[in-house]
Short mmCIF file of C-alpha atoms and ligand atoms in Angstrom, two decimals:
data_model
loop_
_atom_site.label_atom_id
_atom_site.label_comp_id
_atom_site.label_asym_id
_atom_site.label_seq_id
_atom_site.Cartn_x
_atom_site.Cartn_y
_atom_site.Cartn_z
CA MET Q 77 2.19 46.63 92.39
CA ALA Q 78 3.73 43.23 91.77
CA LEU Q 79 5.02 40.80 94.33
CA LEU Q 80 8.53 39.57 93.72
CA ASP Q 81 9.77 35.97 94.46
CA ILE Q 82 12.37 35.91 97.01
CA LYS Q 83 15.59 34.21 96.27
CA PHE Q 84 16.46 31.64 99.04
CA TYR Q 85 19.91 30.69 100.67
CA GLY Q 86 22.01 28.55 97.87
CA ASP Q 87 20.79 30.80 95.13
CA PRO Q 88 24.24 32.41 93.55
CA VAL Q 89 22.53 35.69 93.05
CA LEU Q 90 22.87 36.14 96.78
CA ARG Q 91 26.80 35.80 96.47
CA LYS Q 92 26.99 38.47 93.82
CA GLU Q 93 28.08 41.93 94.06
CA THR Q 94 25.60 44.63 93.07
CA HIS Q 95 26.41 47.80 90.63
CA SER Q 96 25.52 51.14 91.52
CA VAL Q 97 22.17 52.75 90.29
CA LYS Q 98 22.39 55.51 87.53
CA GLU Q 99 18.94 55.96 86.10
CA PHE Q 100 16.64 57.27 88.60
CA ASP Q 101 13.37 57.00 86.58
CA SER Q 102 9.68 55.70 87.10
CA GLU Q 103 10.85 51.95 86.61
CA LEU Q 104 13.11 52.12 89.45
CA ASN Q 105 10.26 54.01 91.39
CA ARG Q 106 8.20 50.96 90.65
CA PHE Q 107 10.68 48.59 91.65
CA ALA Q 108 11.42 50.25 95.02
CA GLU Q 109 7.71 50.00 95.42
CA ASP Q 110 7.35 46.25 94.37
CA LEU Q 111 10.09 45.64 96.84
CA ILE Q 112 8.50 47.59 99.82
CA GLU Q 113 5.25 45.49 99.23
CA THR Q 114 7.18 42.14 99.04
CA MET Q 115 8.79 43.06 102.20
CA ARG Q 116 5.59 43.84 103.96
CA ILE Q 117 3.80 40.78 102.64
CA ASN Q 118 6.67 38.72 104.10
CA VAL Q 119 6.55 40.55 107.47
CA GLY Q 120 10.38 41.44 106.81
CA VAL Q 121 11.93 44.49 108.05
CA GLY Q 122 14.26 44.86 105.38
CA LEU Q 123 14.76 43.65 101.98
CA ALA Q 124 17.63 44.00 99.44
CA ALA Q 125 17.55 43.89 95.48
CA PRO Q 126 19.54 40.76 95.14
CA GLN Q 127 17.20 38.70 97.17
CA VAL Q 128 14.49 39.22 94.32
CA ASP Q 129 17.37 38.61 91.64
CA ASP Q 130 18.33 42.13 90.78
CA LEU Q 131 21.85 43.43 91.00
CA ARG Q 132 21.12 47.01 91.46
CA SER Q 133 22.60 48.71 94.72
CA LEU Q 134 19.21 49.41 96.16
CA ILE Q 135 17.62 48.18 99.55
CA VAL Q 136 14.49 48.89 101.35
CA ILE Q 137 13.68 49.28 104.95
CA ASP Q 138 10.53 49.24 107.21
CA VAL Q 139 11.09 49.09 110.91
CA SER Q 140 7.67 50.40 111.79
CA SER Q 141 6.73 46.99 113.66
CA GLU Q 142 9.75 47.54 116.09
CA GLU Q 143 9.01 49.41 119.75
CA ASP Q 144 9.27 53.43 119.38
CA GLU Q 145 9.35 53.14 115.61
CA GLU Q 146 5.36 53.43 115.02
CA ASN Q 147 5.60 56.55 112.81
CA PHE Q 148 8.33 55.20 110.63
CA GLU Q 149 7.83 55.72 106.78
CA PRO Q 150 9.44 52.86 104.68
CA LEU Q 151 13.12 54.09 103.59
CA VAL Q 152 14.36 53.14 100.06
CA LEU Q 153 18.43 53.57 100.09
CA VAL Q 154 19.91 53.72 96.51
CA ASN Q 155 23.62 53.44 96.44
CA PRO Q 156 23.97 53.32 100.24
CA ASP Q 157 27.59 53.47 101.49
CA ILE Q 158 28.28 53.14 105.16
CA ILE Q 159 31.01 55.77 106.04
CA GLU Q 160 31.02 55.66 109.85
CA LEU Q 161 30.67 52.87 112.43
CA SER Q 162 30.94 53.00 116.12
CA GLY Q 163 30.43 50.94 119.32
CA ASN Q 164 29.27 47.22 119.06
CA CYS Q 165 26.48 45.43 120.06
CA VAL Q 166 24.95 41.74 119.57
CA ILE Q 167 21.34 41.44 118.29
CA GLU Q 168 19.41 38.67 116.75
CA GLU Q 169 18.83 38.81 113.13
CA GLY Q 170 16.72 36.94 110.82
CA CYS Q 171 16.49 36.74 106.81
CA LEU Q 172 13.77 36.57 104.42
CA SER Q 173 16.30 34.43 102.28
CA ILE Q 174 16.97 31.97 104.99
CA PRO Q 175 13.89 31.31 106.70
CA GLU Q 176 13.41 29.93 110.10
CA VAL Q 177 16.77 30.98 111.24
CA ARG Q 178 17.85 33.38 113.56
CA VAL Q 179 21.30 34.12 114.82
CA GLU Q 180 23.15 36.46 117.10
CA VAL Q 181 25.41 38.81 115.28
CA GLU Q 182 27.75 41.25 116.66
CA ARG Q 183 28.08 44.46 114.65
CA PRO Q 184 28.64 48.39 115.18
CA GLU Q 185 25.90 50.06 117.24
CA GLU Q 186 25.72 53.66 115.49
CA ILE Q 187 26.50 54.39 111.77
CA ARG Q 188 26.47 57.03 109.19
CA VAL Q 189 25.19 56.01 105.63
CA ILE Q 190 25.12 58.12 102.82
CA TYR Q 191 22.49 57.36 99.94
CA GLN Q 192 20.27 58.38 97.36
CA ASP Q 193 16.65 58.48 97.42
CA VAL Q 194 14.79 57.01 94.52
CA LYS Q 195 14.64 60.59 92.79
CA GLY Q 196 18.67 60.34 93.02
CA ASN Q 197 18.63 63.20 95.66
CA LYS Q 198 21.88 62.79 98.00
CA LYS Q 199 20.91 61.84 101.59
CA ASP Q 200 23.10 61.54 104.83
CA LEU Q 201 21.80 59.52 107.75
CA LYS Q 202 23.19 59.03 111.23
CA CYS Q 203 21.42 56.31 113.18
CA SER Q 204 21.63 53.49 115.54
CA GLY Q 205 19.47 50.85 117.44
CA ILE Q 206 17.46 48.57 114.92
CA LEU Q 207 17.33 51.08 111.84
CA ALA Q 208 21.35 51.01 112.13
CA ARG Q 209 21.13 47.23 112.48
CA VAL Q 210 18.96 46.57 109.61
CA ILE Q 211 20.81 48.93 107.20
CA GLN Q 212 23.80 46.89 107.77
CA HIS Q 213 22.25 43.59 107.23
CA GLU Q 214 20.98 44.73 104.02
CA VAL Q 215 24.12 46.58 102.71
CA ASP Q 216 25.84 43.27 103.36
CA HIS Q 217 23.36 41.80 100.69
CA LEU Q 218 24.55 44.26 98.17
CA ARG Q 219 28.00 42.84 98.48
CA GLY Q 220 27.08 39.11 98.58
CA ARG Q 221 27.33 38.82 102.25
CA LEU Q 222 25.00 37.00 104.45
CA MET Q 223 24.35 37.15 108.19
CA ILE Q 224 25.60 33.40 108.69
CA ASP Q 225 29.09 34.52 107.52
CA TYR Q 226 29.56 36.17 110.87
CA LEU Q 227 29.02 33.01 112.85
CA SER Q 228 31.94 30.71 114.43
CA SER Q 229 32.36 27.36 112.07
CA VAL Q 230 31.11 25.70 115.16
CA LYS Q 231 27.69 27.59 115.26
CA ARG Q 232 27.37 27.30 111.60
CA ASP Q 233 28.07 23.44 111.82
CA LEU Q 234 24.91 23.43 113.96
CA LEU Q 235 22.86 25.23 111.29
CA LYS Q 236 24.18 22.95 108.57
CA SER Q 237 21.16 20.72 107.89
CA LYS Q 238 18.57 23.50 108.14
CA LEU Q 239 21.02 25.51 105.52
CA GLN Q 240 21.26 22.30 103.16
CA LYS Q 241 17.45 21.96 103.28
CA ILE Q 242 16.88 25.49 102.13
CA SER Q 243 19.37 25.25 99.46
CA ARG Q 244 17.76 21.96 98.05
CA GLY Q 245 14.35 24.02 97.86
CA GLU Q 246 12.95 22.52 100.88
CA ILE Q 247 11.81 25.85 102.16
CA PRO Q 248 9.87 25.74 105.69
CA VAL Q 249 5.99 26.10 104.86
CA GLY Q 250 4.41 29.33 106.05
CA VAL Q 251 7.34 31.43 105.57
ZN1 ZN P 412 18.65 39.18 104.70
#
């Protein structure tokens, strides 16, 4: 397994649209495993391919560190598409590409997502809570969208200097 380099806020790759995966081969499997390893080493709950400079539609999720989710196995979602949304709730989010920034974001509480696993099998998942939250955050990355896009301009202004530092490459130590 290999650790992948995480791209930070300001890198244009984080604003690009991904393309769907058509080849479900051993290279895809290895890439998914590398993403999971990179997410774990960086203590993240999710990671999307564009965050490591790859424009395939693929995300990995691991919410096993969260309450009541100890038995959770890492999920690989290829070509995910959220087809139903309901309710809404405010939860604080972080992002491995925007270190040391946490923001409250309002999003739907329950979702239904269709996707393929790493072998290409079609899956259909309904979920809520932290899992639904992380999936929505990561699927946004596949569309070039970041959690700070949800903030009011006033709140974003408060983060301006932090964000500028990150985009200049002044990444906080220890993240
Ligand atoms: Zn993120």
